[in-house]
Amino acid sequence: MFPLVFGKVNTNFKGGIIMGHNLAQKILSSHLVSGDLAGGNEIALRIDQTLTQDATGTMAYLQFEAMNLSRVQTECSVSYIDHNTLQTGFENADDHAFLQSTAARFGAYFSRPGNGICHQVHLERFAKPGKTLLGSDSHTPTAGGMGMLAMGAGGLDVAVAMGGGAFYLPSPKVLRVWLTGKLSEWVSAKDIILEVLRLLSVKGGVGKIIEYAGPGVKTLTVPERSTITNMGAELGASASIFPSDEQTLRFLEAQGRGEDYIPLSADEDATYDEELKIDLSLLVPLIAQPHSPDNVVPVSNHSATAVQQVAIGSCTNSSYQDLMRVREILKGKQVHPNVSLVISPGSRQVLSMLSSNGALTDLLDSGARLLESTCGPCIGMGQSPVSKGVSVRTFNRNFLGRSGTQDASVFLASPEVAAASALTGFITDPRTLGLSSEVEFPERFRLDDSMIIPPGDPDTIIRRGPNIQPLPIAPALDNSLDLPVILKLGNNITTDDIMPAGSKILPLRSNIPAISEYTFHKIDPQFAEKAKAHKQSMIIAGHNYGQGSSREHAALAPMYLGLRIVLAQSFARIHRANLINFGILPLTFVDENDLDRLNAGMILHLSGLHQAVKTSEPFAITLDNDSKPVWVKHDLTERQAKILLAGGLLNSTKAAV
Ligand code: F3S
């Protein structure tokens, strides 16, 4: 049933002859600032474009401001408002006003609330083949559908890139997905990426760029390619990329940006680290079952599953083509009475085109409810499913509880499957409806950039409502420290354990003093109080400390409360990088059994720290009332050691400019 050939291909050095380059290598090498692409070590890249959204953007712009730079140094930086658009209190409105004024002052474009989801709008109006894009949102790789090398990162990394600094990452492997054939009717781009997730799992892309190639590529439009690159994030990939070809030119010309086109593809004799082959003509409509995007089966397996909610939208599947296919299914029919169908168009461009060609009327007549062109239900802003309900969504994530309903079952599928399910009230393979459809790719999209405000006057006054508080800066690392252990933790502490989310806490993202009160709140409600009483402190933990999201507040808030060191048996990779960025020293045990000798309430003595950070040798921490020290180590690169000694990335970047 599933088309698959899996193989390994050698890298591009054979018998001393340099072989051709793949597309990822071409963009990486043309943007390489330092490092060696072949080595697997850390490389530094020049960044051409950045994007931020409001949930991460306030912090990124506070960080940019703290670097004392006057204007962004990239070719183009865009500040989007698409996540927290509900205004039940003043906090989100304060954030929006701050972001509009900082964009004007520092030379970024500002996309107003209602203009669309950052990744959809960026694809339409800003993305360019061959360029690099760094975004403070994990689905930034969406723009890879345009032949861009687009990556997600923490807000501070994006702020540094806006200031002209390089972006550091481990040199990635490149996995080629070779596409042949053509999709059958009612099978879509979402089914391609669900198939890749089924084959590779949510860990399959870690440390890799996924490059799509082969004759099947030319059958896919740019928005379809971007559905695929968008969910490369669910594979854990650093980026996903398609070539730039006639489809790219067609999309750019339809967006009135034909001059941005350049052709780009891998060399004929390019080599790859790994390869996967998919015959598009053999694919069937697929669905990801609760609670993981890689838990994929054919839609037909669920034909007896009743549905209470269908949500169509998100940065994965809300393009004009997506919603026109939905219209083809719903036109002249009625949504099942037991189903709530909500539709969020990906951008104002999409919405206005549906409006002007009459498709919107067909959607509304069918009983669909129209939501704003924002992230909406995907970020939990409304539309939580009924208790124990089944929700079919065109989104990219279905982790337990993300919808806002802990016991709901969320399935991920294409817009075609979602629309068919909304009609029948059961999870439905659209091919069973007996419809036929041919959605035309528009020759010209409706162009209206009036909700994108261009870079403004450098003298613009920054608007700071009470929700915008100054950014705390870490002190430089002291050479000697006597630190109380204020918390001892077990294994697998998540960033959510460290800094919880939720509708009460999320609006405080630009107010570190206020949000830091919630640090470790679920584990120790007195944590913030204790930390403040000690001024400087440390915590100890078991394995995999900081797993979960890239949430930088999980490092920033503890730093604000005076945390200087986390001593753990092991760390999750992204959180460890965030700790370093915010000046907190991550240490591990030489003998991990030593964790048993330590407890909350002890004072640990560290000396000669400056030298210890610069070398890779283990060093001793002494304890009161115990003559045997605890030996600890770190695996800092030279660059990371400098960051820590300066008190974090912000301080070290300021020192460099
Ligand atoms: Fe927004 Fe959901 Fe995408 S929160 S950026 S639509 S993953």
XYZ file of C-alpha atoms and ligand atoms in Angstrom:
664
model
C 0.000 0.000 0.000
C 2.761 2.467 0.897
C 5.411 3.271 -1.713
C 8.873 3.190 -0.175
C 12.457 2.652 -1.100
C 14.940 3.584 1.596
C 18.653 3.790 0.962
C 21.946 5.382 1.980
C 23.924 7.501 -0.447
C 27.514 8.554 0.036
C 28.572 12.130 0.716
C 30.140 14.227 -1.972
C 33.750 13.095 -1.849
C 34.451 9.976 -3.872
C 37.988 8.807 -4.566
C 39.301 12.341 -4.090
C 36.984 13.740 -6.809
C 34.639 16.487 -5.646
C 31.145 15.537 -6.703
C 28.322 17.953 -7.483
C 26.501 19.878 -4.815
C 22.993 19.372 -3.603
C 20.716 22.387 -3.227
C 21.113 22.632 0.557
C 24.919 22.655 0.224
C 24.716 25.393 -2.418
C 22.750 27.757 -0.173
C 24.731 26.824 2.932
C 28.090 27.422 1.229
C 26.993 30.734 -0.293
C 26.045 31.942 3.221
C 28.852 30.331 5.221
C 30.579 32.748 7.594
C 32.701 30.172 9.421
C 33.021 26.429 9.969
C 33.302 23.419 7.707
C 30.231 21.958 6.029
C 31.754 18.506 5.817
C 32.701 18.241 9.464
C 29.395 17.910 11.339
C 30.674 20.632 13.688
C 29.229 24.044 14.377
C 28.862 26.341 11.345
C 27.882 30.007 11.176
C 25.526 31.347 8.483
C 24.727 34.823 7.185
C 21.007 35.507 7.431
C 19.235 37.499 4.675
C 15.725 37.753 6.113
C 14.097 37.385 9.537
C 10.552 37.009 10.743
C 9.053 37.262 14.209
C 5.507 36.791 15.468
C 3.903 38.483 18.451
C 4.260 35.595 20.937
C 8.052 35.648 20.523
C 8.554 39.038 18.874
C 8.273 41.336 21.881
C 11.225 39.588 23.509
C 13.219 39.568 20.241
C 12.728 43.329 19.794
C 13.533 44.056 23.464
C 16.726 42.044 22.900
C 17.498 43.886 19.659
C 16.996 47.191 21.475
C 19.310 46.061 24.287
C 22.110 45.564 21.731
C 22.041 49.343 21.117
C 21.645 48.937 17.359
C 19.729 51.570 15.457
C 18.380 49.650 12.405
C 18.054 46.039 11.319
C 20.958 44.940 9.138
C 19.192 42.198 7.155
C 17.846 42.568 3.600
C 14.370 42.320 5.070
C 12.908 41.739 8.537
C 9.178 41.378 9.163
C 7.290 41.610 12.469
C 3.957 39.756 12.287
C 0.942 39.777 14.610
C -0.916 36.495 14.252
C -0.815 34.505 17.512
C -2.335 36.389 20.452
C -4.966 38.418 18.669
C -7.743 37.946 21.230
C -7.891 41.049 23.390
C -9.600 40.159 26.635
C -7.207 42.412 28.577
C -4.777 45.207 27.751
C -1.705 42.922 27.550
C -1.940 41.745 23.935
C -2.866 45.250 22.771
C 0.210 46.622 24.578
C 2.356 44.033 22.801
C 0.920 44.932 19.387
C 1.527 48.672 19.904
C 5.093 47.984 21.061
C 5.793 45.788 18.037
C 4.358 48.307 15.575
C 6.516 51.093 16.985
C 9.691 48.987 17.242
C 9.268 47.816 13.627
C 9.031 51.433 12.471
C 11.947 52.589 14.608
C 14.334 49.731 13.824
C 13.525 49.375 10.112
C 11.351 46.247 9.929
C 8.104 45.678 8.033
C 5.035 45.330 10.267
C 2.197 42.988 9.298
C -0.932 44.116 11.154
C -3.266 41.763 13.037
C -5.730 40.309 10.515
C -3.241 40.428 7.625
C -2.532 36.750 8.024
C -0.407 34.008 9.518
C 3.297 34.866 9.365
C 4.355 31.900 7.218
C 1.541 32.285 4.678
C 2.101 36.045 4.304
C 5.872 35.635 4.168
C 5.538 33.131 1.338
C 3.202 35.423 -0.580
C 5.004 38.724 -0.168
C 8.637 38.304 0.987
C 10.177 34.841 0.460
C 12.869 34.626 -2.261
C 14.647 31.590 -3.705
C 18.284 31.126 -2.683
C 18.047 33.329 0.423
C 18.290 32.422 4.106
C 15.427 33.131 6.527
C 15.585 32.872 10.321
C 12.307 33.093 12.231
C 11.335 33.001 15.897
C 8.718 30.383 15.120
C 9.283 26.669 14.654
C 7.330 26.552 11.353
C 9.590 29.091 9.622
C 10.760 26.240 7.289
C 7.439 26.769 5.436
C 9.318 29.188 3.137
C 11.463 26.244 1.972
C 8.673 25.687 -0.570
C 10.065 28.764 -2.330
C 13.623 27.372 -2.529
C 14.753 29.283 0.555
C 16.816 27.917 3.403
C 14.369 28.806 6.180
C 14.938 27.858 9.823
C 13.273 28.383 13.195
C 15.224 29.618 16.246
C 14.850 31.309 19.625
C 14.030 35.025 19.737
C 17.522 35.979 20.867
C 19.137 34.206 17.892
C 16.742 36.097 15.613
C 17.538 39.396 17.345
C 21.258 38.768 16.772
C 20.562 37.974 13.093
C 18.552 41.196 12.775
C 21.640 42.966 14.068
C 23.749 41.393 11.307
C 25.168 38.572 13.446
C 25.579 35.028 12.170
C 23.337 32.103 13.091
C 25.153 29.062 14.537
C 24.006 25.483 14.050
C 25.611 22.046 13.800
C 26.477 21.327 10.148
C 23.401 19.382 8.984
C 23.164 16.141 7.029
C 21.059 16.272 3.874
C 18.317 13.719 3.255
C 16.870 13.604 -0.271
C 13.214 12.723 -0.748
C 12.922 11.646 -4.397
C 9.393 12.130 -5.721
C 8.097 10.374 -8.827
C 4.624 10.177 -10.387
C 1.671 12.484 -9.786
C -0.927 12.661 -7.015
C -4.323 11.102 -7.764
C -7.469 13.202 -7.499
C -8.325 14.143 -3.858
C -4.887 13.069 -2.645
C -2.919 16.148 -1.620
C 0.389 17.629 -0.463
C -0.624 16.970 3.154
C -0.693 13.252 2.348
C 2.897 13.460 1.081
C 4.226 14.914 4.323
C 2.058 12.586 6.435
C 3.628 9.707 4.497
C 7.125 11.065 5.207
C 6.214 11.379 8.906
C 4.863 7.827 8.924
C 8.116 6.555 7.444
C 10.624 8.637 9.394
C 8.800 9.464 12.699
C 8.923 12.733 14.620
C 12.636 12.191 15.294
C 13.546 11.305 11.684
C 14.683 14.737 10.594
C 16.801 15.742 13.621
C 20.108 17.296 12.526
C 19.079 17.172 8.855
C 17.925 19.315 5.972
C 15.289 17.515 3.922
C 15.656 18.234 0.216
C 12.861 17.313 -2.209
C 13.797 16.384 -5.768
C 12.766 14.156 -8.674
C 10.234 14.385 -11.508
C 7.271 14.506 -9.101
C 8.407 17.906 -7.788
C 7.255 19.799 -10.873
C 3.661 18.593 -10.340
C 3.450 20.505 -7.048
C 2.671 24.224 -6.772
C 4.554 26.463 -4.331
C 1.739 26.481 -1.701
C 1.612 22.667 -1.919
C 5.382 22.473 -1.491
C 5.073 24.759 1.536
C 2.548 22.447 3.201
C 5.282 19.817 2.987
C 8.173 22.005 4.197
C 5.965 23.393 6.997
C 5.585 19.961 8.579
C 9.280 19.218 8.218
C 9.266 20.869 11.665
C 7.290 17.866 12.948
C 10.092 15.607 11.663
C 12.506 17.609 13.819
C 14.384 18.757 10.683
C 16.460 21.950 10.701
C 14.883 22.892 7.359
C 13.155 21.412 4.305
C 13.669 22.720 0.796
C 12.342 22.420 -2.772
C 14.138 23.536 -5.947
C 13.240 26.857 -7.541
C 11.751 26.106 -11.003
C 8.886 26.986 -13.364
C 6.376 26.478 -10.511
C 8.319 28.996 -8.416
C 8.329 31.471 -11.302
C 4.599 30.936 -11.833
C 3.859 31.649 -8.147
C 6.132 34.693 -8.002
C 4.650 36.146 -11.213
C 1.133 35.602 -9.861
C 2.264 37.522 -6.757
C 3.608 40.350 -8.978
C 7.181 39.452 -7.945
C 8.564 37.758 -11.050
C 11.805 39.733 -10.649
C 12.565 37.786 -7.419
C 12.874 34.529 -9.367
C 16.146 32.688 -9.850
C 16.359 29.039 -10.955
C 17.965 26.745 -8.370
C 18.430 23.013 -8.173
C 20.908 20.335 -7.151
C 23.721 19.401 -9.553
C 23.076 16.284 -11.653
C 25.771 14.392 -9.755
C 24.860 15.759 -6.317
C 25.228 13.338 -3.427
C 23.268 12.979 -0.194
C 23.673 11.447 3.240
C 20.385 9.547 3.041
C 17.579 9.011 0.576
C 13.875 8.177 0.609
C 11.753 7.537 -2.504
C 8.023 8.125 -2.826
C 5.825 7.410 -5.859
C 3.087 10.039 -5.612
C 0.677 8.067 -7.778
C 0.512 5.299 -5.144
C -0.422 7.561 -2.212
C -3.897 7.509 -0.639
C -5.560 10.063 1.700
C -3.867 9.732 5.108
C -4.610 10.911 8.629
C -2.469 11.371 11.773
C -4.228 9.864 14.771
C -4.036 11.210 18.328
C -1.647 12.250 19.796
C 1.323 12.497 17.470
C 1.778 13.759 13.874
C 3.622 10.557 12.927
C 0.831 8.239 14.058
C -0.368 7.979 10.457
C -2.833 5.554 8.828
C -5.075 5.633 5.728
C -8.209 7.749 6.250
C -10.318 4.701 5.342
C -9.253 3.033 8.640
C -11.430 5.564 10.476
C -14.600 5.600 8.384
C -16.657 4.703 11.491
C -15.218 7.505 13.667
C -17.808 10.229 14.346
C -16.569 13.826 14.260
C -17.756 16.776 16.374
C -15.461 19.505 15.080
C -13.565 20.290 11.883
C -11.028 23.130 11.839
C -9.518 24.211 8.516
C -6.630 26.674 8.550
C -3.180 27.175 10.171
C 0.171 27.826 8.529
C 0.057 24.291 7.086
C -3.121 24.309 5.021
C -4.897 27.608 4.477
C -3.757 28.717 1.020
C -6.111 29.860 -1.733
C -5.859 26.467 -3.443
C -6.601 24.636 -0.168
C -9.734 26.630 0.518
C -10.951 26.461 -3.095
C -10.787 22.663 -2.874
C -12.792 22.857 0.366
C -15.329 24.995 -1.486
C -15.561 22.397 -4.277
C -16.602 19.816 -1.671
C -18.983 22.013 0.340
C -20.664 23.972 -2.479
C -24.437 23.477 -2.495
C -24.347 21.115 0.510
C -24.776 21.422 4.283
C -22.313 20.685 7.072
C -23.532 17.753 9.199
C -25.670 19.041 12.119
C -23.388 17.384 14.704
C -20.247 19.067 13.354
C -18.889 22.547 14.055
C -16.843 23.611 11.006
C -14.507 26.605 11.426
C -12.329 28.034 8.666
C -9.417 30.472 9.157
C -7.984 31.642 5.805
C -4.192 31.874 5.956
C -4.039 35.490 4.885
C -6.114 38.490 4.003
C -5.076 37.879 0.384
C -6.676 34.423 0.504
C -9.795 35.765 2.248
C -10.269 38.639 -0.176
C -9.894 36.332 -3.202
C -12.497 33.938 -1.779
C -14.688 36.932 -1.164
C -14.343 38.413 -4.643
C -14.899 35.150 -6.557
C -17.970 34.121 -4.556
C -16.370 31.088 -2.862
C -16.815 32.672 0.558
C -20.586 32.758 0.056
C -20.560 29.060 -0.852
C -18.548 28.274 2.309
C -20.852 30.327 4.549
C -23.976 28.874 2.889
C -22.751 25.388 3.759
C -22.793 26.296 7.462
C -19.049 26.950 7.923
C -18.052 29.529 10.536
C -15.445 32.048 9.423
C -12.588 32.978 11.794
C -9.942 35.708 11.517
C -6.914 35.144 9.272
C -4.703 34.222 12.250
C -3.354 31.155 14.045
C -6.609 31.003 16.052
C -7.467 27.485 17.236
C -3.971 26.227 16.368
C -2.475 28.271 19.233
C -5.485 27.531 21.457
C -7.152 30.912 20.898
C -10.699 29.614 21.021
C -12.466 26.611 19.443
C -11.463 23.978 21.996
C -13.347 20.787 21.060
C -16.176 19.398 23.173
C -15.117 17.086 26.057
C -14.141 13.640 24.764
C -14.787 15.011 21.262
C -13.137 14.179 17.943
C -11.680 17.113 16.038
C -10.288 16.803 12.486
C -7.829 19.615 11.831
C -5.674 20.617 8.882
C -2.991 21.795 11.329
C 0.469 20.389 12.048
C 0.338 19.292 15.701
C -2.045 17.129 17.708
C -0.261 16.688 21.038
C -2.488 15.821 23.996
C -4.173 18.931 25.391
C -2.873 21.398 22.741
C -6.443 22.004 21.544
C -7.416 23.198 25.026
C -9.502 20.063 25.743
C -7.477 17.492 27.646
C -9.595 14.479 26.697
C -10.256 15.437 23.042
C -8.948 13.301 20.158
C -7.346 15.489 17.481
C -6.679 14.049 14.010
C -4.556 15.818 11.371
C -5.557 15.589 7.714
C -5.751 17.463 4.405
C -8.373 20.179 3.784
C -10.106 17.754 1.410
C -10.466 15.068 4.116
C -11.519 17.724 6.647
C -14.240 19.128 4.368
C -15.536 15.666 3.444
C -15.695 14.759 7.162
C -17.591 17.974 7.935
C -20.276 16.960 5.453
C -20.779 13.367 6.556
C -20.125 13.690 10.305
C -17.602 10.830 10.097
C -13.916 10.752 9.135
C -14.275 10.481 5.367
C -12.044 9.697 2.402
C -13.016 12.445 -0.088
C -12.759 9.972 -2.972
C -15.901 8.231 -1.671
C -18.025 11.343 -2.318
C -17.916 10.798 -6.083
C -17.043 14.426 -6.804
C -14.583 15.691 -9.370
C -12.618 18.871 -9.094
C -10.034 20.930 -10.892
C -9.010 24.052 -8.981
C -7.261 26.542 -11.258
C -4.030 28.099 -10.021
C -4.661 31.848 -10.291
C -2.744 33.805 -12.922
C -2.701 36.754 -10.587
C -3.329 36.823 -6.843
C -5.208 39.812 -5.439
C -2.419 42.167 -4.397
C -3.010 44.632 -1.593
C -0.201 45.319 0.857
C -2.059 48.038 2.727
C -1.867 46.042 5.978
C 1.920 45.733 5.720
C 3.497 48.882 7.093
C 6.963 49.533 5.611
C 9.968 50.447 7.798
C 9.396 53.855 9.375
C 11.177 56.801 10.881
C 14.229 55.971 13.039
C 12.973 58.631 15.469
C 9.668 56.817 16.073
C 8.877 56.794 19.797
C 8.529 53.237 21.095
C 5.156 52.682 22.757
C 5.468 50.854 26.060
C 2.257 50.064 27.885
C 2.465 48.543 31.366
C 2.847 45.047 29.864
C 6.181 46.002 28.269
C 8.885 45.791 30.917
C 12.641 46.284 30.484
C 14.665 43.243 29.525
C 16.694 41.766 32.376
C 20.377 41.338 31.559
C 22.461 38.586 33.191
C 25.577 39.616 35.135
C 28.954 38.335 33.897
C 29.905 34.974 35.428
C 31.768 35.369 38.762
C 35.060 33.497 39.177
C 33.997 32.098 42.564
C 30.481 31.292 43.685
C 28.939 29.896 46.869
C 25.520 28.808 45.666
C 22.570 27.388 47.559
C 20.763 24.499 45.853
C 17.176 25.710 45.900
C 15.523 22.833 44.048
C 16.318 19.174 43.358
C 14.467 17.687 40.368
C 14.064 14.266 38.743
C 14.328 13.189 35.097
C 12.629 14.665 32.005
C 11.777 18.099 33.404
C 10.049 19.948 30.524
C 10.206 23.624 29.603
C 6.519 23.618 30.503
C 7.432 22.452 34.050
C 9.947 25.302 34.239
C 7.760 28.027 32.733
C 4.134 26.990 32.261
C 1.996 28.376 29.379
C -1.748 28.984 29.494
C -4.068 31.888 28.818
C -3.201 33.589 32.145
C 0.573 33.369 31.698
C 1.040 33.788 27.914
C 0.041 37.480 27.845
C 2.884 38.207 30.332
C 5.590 37.234 27.835
C 6.895 40.787 27.547
C 6.956 41.262 31.302
C 9.717 39.083 32.751
C 9.315 40.269 36.365
C 5.626 39.274 36.241
C 6.016 36.001 34.328
C 9.001 34.891 36.462
C 6.627 34.570 39.445
C 5.318 31.415 37.697
C 8.739 29.727 37.392
C 8.487 26.060 38.518
C 5.043 26.987 39.832
C 3.597 23.498 39.335
C 6.527 21.856 41.188
C 7.301 24.395 43.909
C 4.910 27.368 44.194
C 7.434 29.104 46.499
C 10.311 28.833 44.001
C 10.321 32.488 42.884
C 10.203 33.739 46.454
C 13.085 31.455 47.527
C 15.219 32.382 44.529
C 14.765 36.102 45.098
C 15.659 35.729 48.779
C 19.015 34.150 47.858
C 19.890 36.549 45.013
C 22.144 33.883 43.364
C 21.375 30.155 43.350
C 21.528 26.859 41.474
C 19.341 23.811 40.898
C 20.163 20.141 40.378
C 18.320 17.665 38.162
C 18.327 14.211 36.618
C 18.431 13.309 32.925
C 17.036 15.237 29.931
C 16.558 18.512 31.766
C 14.594 21.063 29.675
C 12.947 18.740 27.165
C 10.014 20.051 25.109
C 9.689 23.333 23.287
C 12.312 25.944 22.489
C 10.571 28.352 24.912
C 13.335 30.796 25.863
C 11.362 32.112 28.852
C 12.302 28.810 30.554
C 15.877 30.148 30.695
C 15.188 33.875 30.840
C 12.851 33.837 33.868
C 15.156 31.649 36.028
C 18.079 33.914 35.048
C 16.039 36.931 36.183
C 15.467 35.169 39.532
C 19.237 34.718 40.019
C 19.800 31.148 38.831
C 23.468 30.871 37.831
C 24.020 27.133 37.359
C 21.967 24.066 36.454
C 23.799 20.844 37.395
C 22.070 17.892 35.730
C 22.763 14.336 34.626
C 21.987 15.449 31.044
C 20.242 18.244 29.119
C 17.822 18.565 26.203
C 19.784 20.191 23.356
C 17.738 23.333 22.634
C 17.189 24.221 26.276
C 20.895 23.805 27.004
C 21.602 26.323 24.194
C 19.014 28.690 25.684
C 20.625 28.430 29.142
C 23.976 29.407 27.628
C 22.366 32.261 25.660
C 20.988 33.661 28.911
C 24.186 33.248 30.927
C 23.258 30.164 33.000
C 26.092 27.605 33.166
C 24.904 24.046 32.320
C 27.084 21.467 34.106
C 26.910 17.675 34.130
C 28.292 15.120 36.593
C 31.473 13.149 35.894
C 29.898 10.403 38.019
C 26.139 10.780 37.652
C 25.588 8.862 40.931
C 26.821 12.005 42.690
C 23.333 13.418 42.212
C 22.354 11.231 45.187
C 24.867 13.043 47.413
C 23.262 16.423 46.756
C 20.077 17.882 48.139
C 18.113 21.103 48.193
C 19.342 23.364 50.992
C 23.058 22.542 50.546
C 25.611 25.245 49.711
C 28.030 24.336 46.896
C 31.379 26.128 46.491
C 32.854 26.768 43.038
C 36.155 28.522 42.406
C 38.379 29.174 39.393
C 35.286 29.193 37.208
C 36.694 31.474 34.495
C 39.504 29.072 33.725
C 37.244 26.036 34.135
C 34.801 27.364 31.537
C 37.611 27.959 29.028
C 39.030 24.431 29.240
C 37.322 21.100 28.699
C 38.770 19.560 31.898
C 36.430 18.377 34.679
C 36.598 20.468 37.857
C 35.627 20.026 41.494
C 32.763 21.528 43.463
C 33.264 21.400 47.228
C 30.559 20.745 49.765
C 30.204 21.803 53.399
C 30.756 18.913 55.804
C 32.028 16.538 53.108
C 35.683 16.249 52.237
C 34.949 14.446 48.956
C 34.217 16.943 46.164
C 31.687 16.478 43.346
C 33.436 16.420 39.961
C 31.584 18.172 37.177
C 32.134 18.993 33.485
C 30.737 20.970 30.585
C 30.916 20.551 26.786
C 31.065 24.198 25.813
C 32.527 25.242 22.475
C 34.972 28.158 22.532
C 32.167 30.438 21.328
C 29.798 29.249 24.064
C 32.479 29.722 26.734
C 32.884 33.354 25.637
C 29.109 33.859 25.778
C 28.964 32.513 29.330
C 31.890 34.550 30.553
C 30.211 37.685 29.181
C 26.928 36.829 30.965
C 24.980 35.645 27.932
C 24.660 36.146 24.209
C 23.248 39.638 24.495
C 26.244 40.874 26.471
C 28.741 39.132 24.204
C 27.040 40.497 21.076
C 26.964 44.024 22.532
C 30.671 43.733 23.270
C 31.322 42.715 19.649
C 29.419 45.586 17.951
Fe 0.435 29.705 14.072
Fe -0.109 27.177 14.494
Fe 1.461 27.866 12.547
S 0.307 28.700 16.056
S 2.438 29.761 13.156
S -0.682 28.380 12.716
S 1.762 26.141 13.949
